[in-house]
PDB file of C-alpha atoms in Angstrom:
ATOM      1  CA  MET A   1       0.055  -0.061  -0.031  1.00 57.00           C
ATOM      2  CA  ASP A   2       2.857   2.316   0.868  1.00 77.00           C
ATOM      3  CA  ASN A   3       4.337   1.490  -2.519  1.00 85.00           C
ATOM      4  CA  GLU A   4       1.105   2.529  -4.393  1.00 86.00           C
ATOM      5  CA  PHE A   5       0.823   5.745  -2.416  1.00 87.00           C
ATOM      6  CA  GLN A   6       4.484   6.715  -3.049  1.00 89.00           C
ATOM      7  CA  LYS A   7       3.926   6.073  -6.885  1.00 88.00           C
ATOM      8  CA  ARG A   8       0.877   8.330  -6.885  1.00 88.00           C
ATOM      9  CA  TRP A   9       2.820  11.021  -4.915  1.00 90.00           C
ATOM     10  CA  GLU A  10       5.732  10.780  -7.442  1.00 90.00           C
ATOM     11  CA  ARG A  11       3.202  11.253 -10.319  1.00 88.00           C
ATOM     12  CA  ILE A  12       1.602  14.264  -8.676  1.00 86.00           C
ATOM     13  CA  GLN A  13       5.007  15.871  -8.106  1.00 89.00           C
ATOM     14  CA  GLN A  14       6.059  15.183 -11.693  1.00 87.00           C
ATOM     15  CA  ALA A  15       2.855  16.578 -13.098  1.00 84.00           C
ATOM     16  CA  LEU A  16       3.220  19.696 -10.835  1.00 85.00           C
ATOM     17  CA  ALA A  17       6.755  20.079 -11.819  1.00 86.00           C
ATOM     18  CA  VAL A  18       6.045  19.965 -15.521  1.00 82.00           C
ATOM     19  CA  GLU A  19       3.079  22.441 -15.205  1.00 79.00           C
ATOM     20  CA  LEU A  20       5.276  24.828 -13.134  1.00 82.00           C
ATOM     21  CA  SER A  21       8.281  24.820 -15.485  1.00 84.00           C
ATOM     22  CA  GLY A  22       5.943  25.938 -18.405  1.00 78.00           C
ATOM     23  CA  GLU A  23       7.345  23.445 -20.791  1.00 75.00           C
ATOM     24  CA  VAL A  24       3.988  21.907 -21.485  1.00 71.00           C
ATOM     25  CA  LYS A  25       0.685  23.594 -21.735  1.00 67.00           C
ATOM     26  CA  PRO A  26      -1.520  22.358 -18.767  1.00 61.00           C
ATOM     27  CA  ARG A  27      -4.313  20.039 -20.096  1.00 64.00           C
ATOM     28  CA  VAL A  28      -7.859  21.023 -19.168  1.00 61.00           C
ATOM     29  CA  SER A  29     -10.132  18.144 -18.623  1.00 58.00           C
ATOM     30  CA  SER A  30     -13.791  17.740 -17.673  1.00 51.00           C
ATOM     31  CA  GLY A  31     -12.936  14.365 -16.158  1.00 52.00           C
ATOM     32  CA  ARG A  32     -11.444  13.656 -12.806  1.00 59.00           C
ATOM     33  CA  THR A  33      -8.768  16.068 -11.534  1.00 61.00           C
ATOM     34  CA  LEU A  34      -5.176  15.089 -10.725  1.00 62.00           C
ATOM     35  CA  PHE A  35      -6.524  14.337  -7.134  1.00 68.00           C
ATOM     36  CA  GLY A  36      -9.594  12.389  -8.164  1.00 72.00           C
ATOM     37  CA  ILE A  37     -12.063  15.029  -6.836  1.00 73.00           C
ATOM     38  CA  LYS A  38     -15.356  15.011  -8.803  1.00 74.00           C
ATOM     39  CA  SER A  39     -16.724  18.502  -9.804  1.00 74.00           C
ATOM     40  CA  GLU A  40     -20.234  19.372  -8.652  1.00 81.00           C
ATOM     41  CA  GLY A  41     -21.518  18.604 -12.362  1.00 81.00           C
ATOM     42  CA  GLU A  42     -19.959  15.176 -12.380  1.00 78.00           C
ATOM     43  CA  ALA A  43     -21.526  14.330  -9.032  1.00 84.00           C
ATOM     44  CA  LYS A  44     -24.941  15.521 -10.180  1.00 90.00           C
ATOM     45  CA  MET A  45     -24.457  13.492 -13.491  1.00 89.00           C
ATOM     46  CA  ASP A  46     -23.644  10.313 -11.431  1.00 89.00           C
ATOM     47  CA  GLU A  47     -26.706  10.958  -9.221  1.00 91.00           C
ATOM     48  CA  PHE A  48     -29.008  11.397 -12.272  1.00 92.00           C
ATOM     49  CA  ALA A  49     -27.580   8.240 -13.852  1.00 92.00           C
ATOM     50  CA  LYS A  50     -28.193   6.390 -10.759  1.00 93.00           C
ATOM     51  CA  GLN A  51     -31.872   7.570 -10.485  1.00 94.00           C
ATOM     52  CA  ILE A  52     -32.349   6.587 -14.141  1.00 93.00           C
ATOM     53  CA  GLU A  53     -30.891   3.287 -13.689  1.00 94.00           C
ATOM     54  CA  GLU A  54     -33.109   2.607 -10.590  1.00 94.00           C
ATOM     55  CA  GLU A  55     -36.186   3.711 -12.621  1.00 94.00           C
ATOM     56  CA  TYR A  56     -35.320   1.301 -15.402  1.00 93.00           C
ATOM     57  CA  ALA A  57     -34.664  -1.600 -12.885  1.00 93.00           C
ATOM     58  CA  ALA A  58     -37.978  -0.973 -11.171  1.00 93.00           C
ATOM     59  CA  LYS A  59     -39.705  -0.893 -14.454  1.00 92.00           C
ATOM     60  CA  ARG A  60     -37.971  -4.273 -15.603  1.00 91.00           C
ATOM     61  CA  ARG A  61     -39.001  -5.859 -12.331  1.00 91.00           C
ATOM     62  CA  GLU A  62     -42.562  -4.598 -12.783  1.00 90.00           C
ATOM     63  CA  GLU A  63     -42.647  -6.119 -16.347  1.00 89.00           C
ATOM     64  CA  LYS A  64     -41.051  -9.427 -15.185  1.00 88.00           C
ATOM     65  CA  GLU A  65     -43.573  -9.717 -12.358  1.00 86.00           C
ATOM     66  CA  THR A  66     -46.781  -8.937 -14.190  1.00 80.00           C
ATOM     67  CA  PRO A  67     -47.635 -10.970 -17.222  1.00 66.00           C
ATOM     68  CA  SER A  68     -47.824  -8.956 -20.359  1.00 58.00           C
ATOM     69  CA  GLN A  69     -51.342  -8.665 -21.628  1.00 55.00           C
ATOM     70  CA  ASN A  70     -50.120  -7.322 -24.994  1.00 53.00           C
ATOM     71  CA  LYS A  71     -48.566 -10.642 -26.099  1.00 55.00           C
ATOM     72  CA  ASN A  72     -51.696 -11.887 -27.855  1.00 56.00           C
ATOM     73  CA  THR A  73     -52.871  -8.459 -29.040  1.00 56.00           C
ATOM     74  CA  PRO A  74     -52.315  -7.865 -32.706  1.00 58.00           C
ATOM     75  CA  LEU A  75     -50.342  -4.712 -33.616  1.00 59.00           C
ATOM     76  CA  ARG A  76     -52.369  -1.791 -34.843  1.00 60.00           C
ATOM     77  CA  GLU A  77     -51.033   0.585 -37.509  1.00 55.00           C
TER      78      GLU A  77
END
């Protein structure tokens, strides 16, 4: 575990050193930051995705539990 922490710390130090030197233009990303902190927008998107998945899961359970009455009904155009 200490080895993994040391590797992450070294990567952070290298990234900061490169950015401070000005040799490389800093990358702007909408993803996770260097420290893995989610933005407010990402947190809300995760929350919405979870809600949508829960709704679909509930709908699938409901369809599974109740027999479909539409199986024997011909399609209307």
